[in-house]
């Protein structure tokens, strides 16, 4: 167990890790020199991180790894809080510890924590581990979308919306972004299916608002990747909106030639 003093020491040094760097957004500064207390702290934590990664590789079950990752993440939490605080002040360095904890948080589905780390990593252009061969923005968009598509209730709707906002303006392969739009289309479709007009949070446009959002995302997914598998979704959504009648459907949704392939 990490003592209160060590937690404080890690957080303070992590805060210094950002303050020691010039404001280099969108590209993070290099990792820390080893001839300083700050660099030595970071190096020691990296050793612990790689020991953890080696231990995880010995666990065959992906499901069984997640509780272990939660325990491991607690070791690095004070350091990461300092890094995030430095980031709020506009300063950051490349940080392998933060990026791996971002990956773990997605794995064990701590969405608030994971997206906090993702926002920092994307803002400062932190590099992904080499094995992922993608930017952090692409990894976050693609992996969270894939999880949502594979397991409908695994990712809350609000998380998908936050991810879309996070990756806005960041370059990635079109099929990766298409997966996120497909996941959002399916999520809005589920909201439409469960629509309760008496609910306090019912949208102003009623069920049609959900269907229209779903259609917009499905069309965007198809535009980015015509093989993404949303053509039947588009046809179904257009049909559902027509059934609601023009007074309930916002906009003309039946004349998109490309969508109706």
Short mmCIF file of C-alpha atoms in Angstrom, two decimals:
data_model
loop_
_atom_site.label_atom_id
_atom_site.label_comp_id
_atom_site.label_asym_id
_atom_site.label_seq_id
_atom_site.Cartn_x
_atom_site.Cartn_y
_atom_site.Cartn_z
CA UNK A 1 0.00 0.00 0.00
CA UNK A 2 1.30 3.47 -0.91
CA UNK A 3 1.72 5.75 2.11
CA UNK A 4 0.11 9.18 2.32
CA UNK A 5 3.55 10.78 2.08
CA UNK A 6 4.42 8.86 -1.10
CA UNK A 7 1.08 9.76 -2.65
CA UNK A 8 1.74 13.42 -1.93
CA UNK A 9 5.30 13.18 -3.24
CA UNK A 10 4.17 11.55 -6.47
CA UNK A 11 1.45 14.12 -7.07
CA UNK A 12 3.80 17.06 -6.46
CA UNK A 13 6.51 15.69 -8.72
CA UNK A 14 3.99 14.92 -11.42
CA UNK A 15 2.75 18.51 -11.21
CA UNK A 16 6.37 19.62 -11.62
CA UNK A 17 6.67 17.35 -14.65
CA UNK A 18 4.32 19.61 -16.52
CA UNK A 19 5.58 22.88 -15.08
CA UNK A 20 9.13 21.95 -16.10
CA UNK A 21 8.11 21.82 -19.75
CA UNK A 22 7.31 24.67 -22.13
CA UNK A 23 3.76 24.86 -23.40
CA UNK A 24 4.15 22.48 -26.31
CA UNK A 25 0.55 21.69 -27.23
CA UNK A 26 -0.40 20.04 -29.47
CA UNK A 27 2.83 18.02 -29.32
CA UNK A 28 3.94 16.88 -25.86
CA UNK A 29 7.52 17.40 -24.73
CA UNK A 30 9.79 14.35 -24.42
CA UNK A 31 9.80 12.18 -21.33
CA UNK A 32 11.82 13.29 -18.34
CA UNK A 33 15.62 13.30 -17.96
CA UNK A 34 16.85 10.68 -15.49
CA UNK A 35 19.37 12.96 -13.72
CA UNK A 36 16.69 14.78 -11.68
CA UNK A 37 14.46 13.70 -8.77
CA UNK A 38 11.52 14.16 -11.09
CA UNK A 39 13.07 11.94 -13.74
CA UNK A 40 14.00 9.32 -11.17
CA UNK A 41 10.45 9.28 -9.83
CA UNK A 42 9.06 8.81 -13.33
CA UNK A 43 11.61 6.09 -14.09
CA UNK A 44 10.73 4.18 -10.92
CA UNK A 45 7.05 4.33 -11.76
CA UNK A 46 7.77 3.13 -15.30
CA UNK A 47 9.60 0.12 -13.87
CA UNK A 48 6.53 -0.64 -11.74
CA UNK A 49 4.30 -0.16 -14.79
CA UNK A 50 6.29 -2.61 -16.91
CA UNK A 51 6.31 -5.13 -14.05
CA UNK A 52 2.52 -4.79 -13.99
CA UNK A 53 2.26 -5.27 -17.75
CA UNK A 54 4.37 -8.41 -17.51
CA UNK A 55 2.16 -9.74 -14.71
CA UNK A 56 -0.97 -9.06 -16.75
CA UNK A 57 0.45 -10.97 -19.71
CA UNK A 58 0.57 -14.06 -17.48
CA UNK A 59 -3.22 -13.91 -16.95
CA UNK A 60 -4.91 -15.73 -19.82
CA UNK A 61 -8.45 -14.50 -19.10
CA UNK A 62 -9.14 -10.96 -20.31
CA UNK A 63 -12.07 -10.76 -17.88
CA UNK A 64 -9.83 -11.77 -14.97
CA UNK A 65 -7.31 -9.06 -15.81
CA UNK A 66 -9.67 -6.16 -15.21
CA UNK A 67 -9.93 -6.38 -11.38
CA UNK A 68 -6.12 -6.65 -11.32
CA UNK A 69 -5.83 -3.52 -13.46
CA UNK A 70 -8.05 -1.63 -11.01
CA UNK A 71 -5.70 -2.52 -8.16
CA UNK A 72 -2.62 -1.66 -10.21
CA UNK A 73 -4.07 1.71 -11.24
CA UNK A 74 -4.26 2.80 -7.61
CA UNK A 75 -0.47 2.84 -7.44
CA UNK A 76 -0.25 5.42 -10.20
CA UNK A 77 -3.27 7.57 -9.29
CA UNK A 78 -1.35 10.25 -7.31
CA UNK A 79 1.15 10.73 -10.13
CA UNK A 80 -1.63 10.99 -12.69
CA UNK A 81 -3.56 13.54 -10.63
CA UNK A 82 -0.45 15.73 -10.65
CA UNK A 83 -0.04 15.27 -14.40
CA UNK A 84 -3.66 16.24 -15.01
CA UNK A 85 -3.29 19.31 -12.80
CA UNK A 86 -0.24 20.38 -14.79
CA UNK A 87 -2.23 19.82 -17.96
CA UNK A 88 -4.95 22.14 -16.71
CA UNK A 89 -2.23 24.80 -16.54
CA UNK A 90 -1.29 24.13 -20.16
CA UNK A 91 1.82 22.02 -19.58
CA UNK A 92 2.56 18.37 -20.35
CA UNK A 93 5.27 15.88 -21.23
CA UNK A 94 5.01 12.51 -22.92
CA UNK A 95 3.79 10.12 -20.22
CA UNK A 96 3.59 6.37 -20.75
CA UNK A 97 2.12 5.89 -17.29
CA UNK A 98 -0.91 8.05 -18.04
CA UNK A 99 -1.53 6.47 -21.44
CA UNK A 100 -1.48 2.91 -20.09
CA UNK A 101 -3.84 3.91 -17.29
CA UNK A 102 -6.14 5.37 -19.94
CA UNK A 103 -6.15 2.01 -21.74
CA UNK A 104 -6.81 0.15 -18.50
CA UNK A 105 -9.65 2.50 -17.52
CA UNK A 106 -11.41 1.74 -20.80
CA UNK A 107 -10.88 -1.97 -20.19
CA UNK A 108 -12.46 -1.88 -16.73
CA UNK A 109 -15.01 0.73 -17.87
CA UNK A 110 -14.35 3.62 -15.54
CA UNK A 111 -15.64 6.04 -18.14
CA UNK A 112 -15.25 9.32 -16.26
CA UNK A 113 -11.64 8.57 -15.33
CA UNK A 114 -10.80 7.15 -18.74
CA UNK A 115 -12.17 10.16 -20.60
CA UNK A 116 -10.34 12.57 -18.29
CA UNK A 117 -7.10 10.83 -19.23
CA UNK A 118 -8.12 10.70 -22.87
CA UNK A 119 -8.80 14.45 -22.94
CA UNK A 120 -5.30 15.15 -21.59
CA UNK A 121 -3.59 12.66 -23.91
CA UNK A 122 -5.42 13.94 -27.00
CA UNK A 123 -4.90 17.60 -26.14
CA UNK A 124 -1.15 17.17 -25.75
CA UNK A 125 -0.72 14.57 -28.49
CA UNK A 126 0.70 11.89 -26.21
CA UNK A 127 1.92 8.84 -28.11
CA UNK A 128 0.19 5.47 -27.80
CA UNK A 129 2.18 2.36 -26.87
CA UNK A 130 3.91 1.06 -29.98
CA UNK A 131 1.86 -2.13 -30.08
CA UNK A 132 -1.33 -0.12 -30.71
CA UNK A 133 0.00 1.56 -33.86
CA UNK A 134 -2.67 4.29 -33.66
CA UNK A 135 -3.04 7.76 -32.22
CA UNK A 136 -4.74 8.03 -28.86
CA UNK A 137 -7.72 9.73 -30.52
CA UNK A 138 -8.11 6.86 -32.99
CA UNK A 139 -7.71 4.23 -30.26
CA UNK A 140 -10.33 5.86 -28.02
CA UNK A 141 -12.84 6.35 -30.85
CA UNK A 142 -12.43 2.92 -32.39
CA UNK A 143 -12.18 0.75 -29.29
CA UNK A 144 -15.06 2.37 -27.42
CA UNK A 145 -17.22 2.23 -30.55
CA UNK A 146 -16.36 -1.44 -31.11
CA UNK A 147 -17.25 -2.27 -27.51
CA UNK A 148 -20.58 -0.47 -27.89
CA UNK A 149 -21.36 -2.31 -31.13
CA UNK A 150 -20.38 -5.70 -29.70
CA UNK A 151 -22.14 -5.23 -26.33
CA UNK A 152 -25.07 -2.85 -26.60
CA UNK A 153 -25.29 -1.84 -22.96
CA UNK A 154 -21.54 -1.74 -22.27
CA UNK A 155 -21.04 1.93 -23.15
CA UNK A 156 -23.48 4.62 -21.94
CA UNK A 157 -24.93 6.87 -24.64
CA UNK A 158 -23.40 9.95 -23.00
CA UNK A 159 -19.94 8.39 -23.24
CA UNK A 160 -20.26 7.95 -27.00
CA UNK A 161 -21.29 11.60 -27.31
CA UNK A 162 -18.31 12.71 -25.20
CA UNK A 163 -15.93 10.63 -27.30
CA UNK A 164 -17.23 12.23 -30.49
CA UNK A 165 -16.61 15.68 -29.01
CA UNK A 166 -13.11 14.64 -27.86
CA UNK A 167 -11.96 13.49 -31.28
CA UNK A 168 -13.42 16.44 -33.20
CA UNK A 169 -10.81 17.74 -35.63
CA UNK A 170 -8.32 14.91 -35.05
CA UNK A 171 -7.08 12.93 -38.02
CA UNK A 172 -7.68 9.18 -38.18
CA UNK A 173 -8.65 6.59 -40.81
CA UNK A 174 -12.22 7.08 -42.04
CA UNK A 175 -13.32 3.51 -41.08
CA UNK A 176 -12.33 4.17 -37.46
CA UNK A 177 -14.48 7.30 -37.26
CA UNK A 178 -17.26 5.48 -39.13
CA UNK A 179 -17.43 2.90 -36.32
CA UNK A 180 -18.10 5.66 -33.80
CA UNK A 181 -20.88 7.17 -35.93
CA UNK A 182 -22.39 3.70 -36.39
CA UNK A 183 -22.28 3.12 -32.62
CA UNK A 184 -24.00 6.48 -32.05
CA UNK A 185 -26.64 5.68 -34.67
CA UNK A 186 -27.42 2.39 -32.95
CA UNK A 187 -27.48 4.08 -29.54
CA UNK A 188 -29.95 6.74 -30.74
CA UNK A 189 -32.06 3.96 -32.28
CA UNK A 190 -32.24 2.21 -28.91
CA UNK A 191 -33.26 5.51 -27.32
CA UNK A 192 -36.02 5.89 -29.89
CA UNK A 193 -37.23 2.34 -29.21
CA UNK A 194 -37.39 3.07 -25.48
CA UNK A 195 -38.89 6.55 -25.90
CA UNK A 196 -41.33 7.61 -23.18
CA UNK A 197 -43.05 10.94 -23.98
CA UNK A 198 -43.88 11.40 -20.29
CA UNK A 199 -40.24 11.18 -19.17
CA UNK A 200 -38.67 14.34 -17.72
CA UNK A 201 -35.71 14.04 -20.09
CA UNK A 202 -37.74 13.44 -23.25
CA UNK A 203 -36.28 15.52 -26.12
CA UNK A 204 -38.23 18.50 -27.43
CA UNK A 205 -38.68 16.84 -30.82
CA UNK A 206 -40.10 13.67 -29.33
CA UNK A 207 -39.21 10.27 -30.74
CA UNK A 208 -38.47 11.88 -34.11
CA UNK A 209 -35.54 13.74 -32.55
CA UNK A 210 -33.86 10.45 -31.62
CA UNK A 211 -34.60 8.92 -35.01
CA UNK A 212 -33.27 11.97 -36.85
CA UNK A 213 -30.05 11.90 -34.82
CA UNK A 214 -29.70 8.19 -35.54
CA UNK A 215 -30.21 8.79 -39.25
CA UNK A 216 -27.63 11.58 -39.33
CA UNK A 217 -25.02 9.37 -37.70
CA UNK A 218 -25.85 6.36 -39.87
CA UNK A 219 -25.54 8.46 -43.02
CA UNK A 220 -22.24 9.90 -41.81
CA UNK A 221 -20.93 6.40 -41.07
CA UNK A 222 -21.91 5.28 -44.58
CA UNK A 223 -20.26 8.37 -46.07
CA UNK A 224 -17.00 7.59 -44.28
CA UNK A 225 -17.07 3.85 -45.01
CA UNK A 226 -19.61 2.45 -47.46
CA UNK A 227 -18.96 -1.10 -46.16
CA UNK A 228 -19.66 -0.23 -42.51
CA UNK A 229 -23.03 -2.02 -42.59
CA UNK A 230 -25.60 0.69 -41.96
CA UNK A 231 -27.66 0.64 -45.19
CA UNK A 232 -30.48 -1.36 -43.62
CA UNK A 233 -30.38 0.97 -40.60
CA UNK A 234 -30.78 3.96 -42.89
CA UNK A 235 -33.73 2.45 -44.73
CA UNK A 236 -35.39 1.47 -41.45
CA UNK A 237 -34.88 4.94 -39.97
CA UNK A 238 -36.25 6.68 -43.05
CA UNK A 239 -39.31 4.44 -42.93
CA UNK A 240 -39.85 5.07 -39.22
CA UNK A 241 -39.61 8.82 -39.67
CA UNK A 242 -42.10 8.78 -42.55
CA UNK A 243 -44.54 6.82 -40.39
CA UNK A 244 -44.38 9.51 -37.71
CA UNK A 245 -45.68 12.03 -40.22
CA UNK A 246 -44.26 15.35 -41.41
CA UNK A 247 -45.37 17.20 -38.30
CA UNK A 248 -43.16 14.94 -36.14
CA UNK A 249 -40.18 14.37 -38.44
CA UNK A 250 -37.63 17.13 -38.76
CA UNK A 251 -36.44 17.61 -42.34
CA UNK A 252 -36.79 15.54 -45.49
CA UNK A 253 -35.25 12.14 -44.87
CA UNK A 254 -36.53 10.16 -47.82
CA UNK A 255 -34.60 11.63 -50.76
CA UNK A 256 -31.01 10.70 -49.96
CA UNK A 257 -30.07 8.55 -52.97
CA UNK A 258 -26.79 7.42 -51.52
CA UNK A 259 -28.39 6.45 -48.20
CA UNK A 260 -31.05 4.37 -49.95
CA UNK A 261 -28.65 2.09 -51.79
#
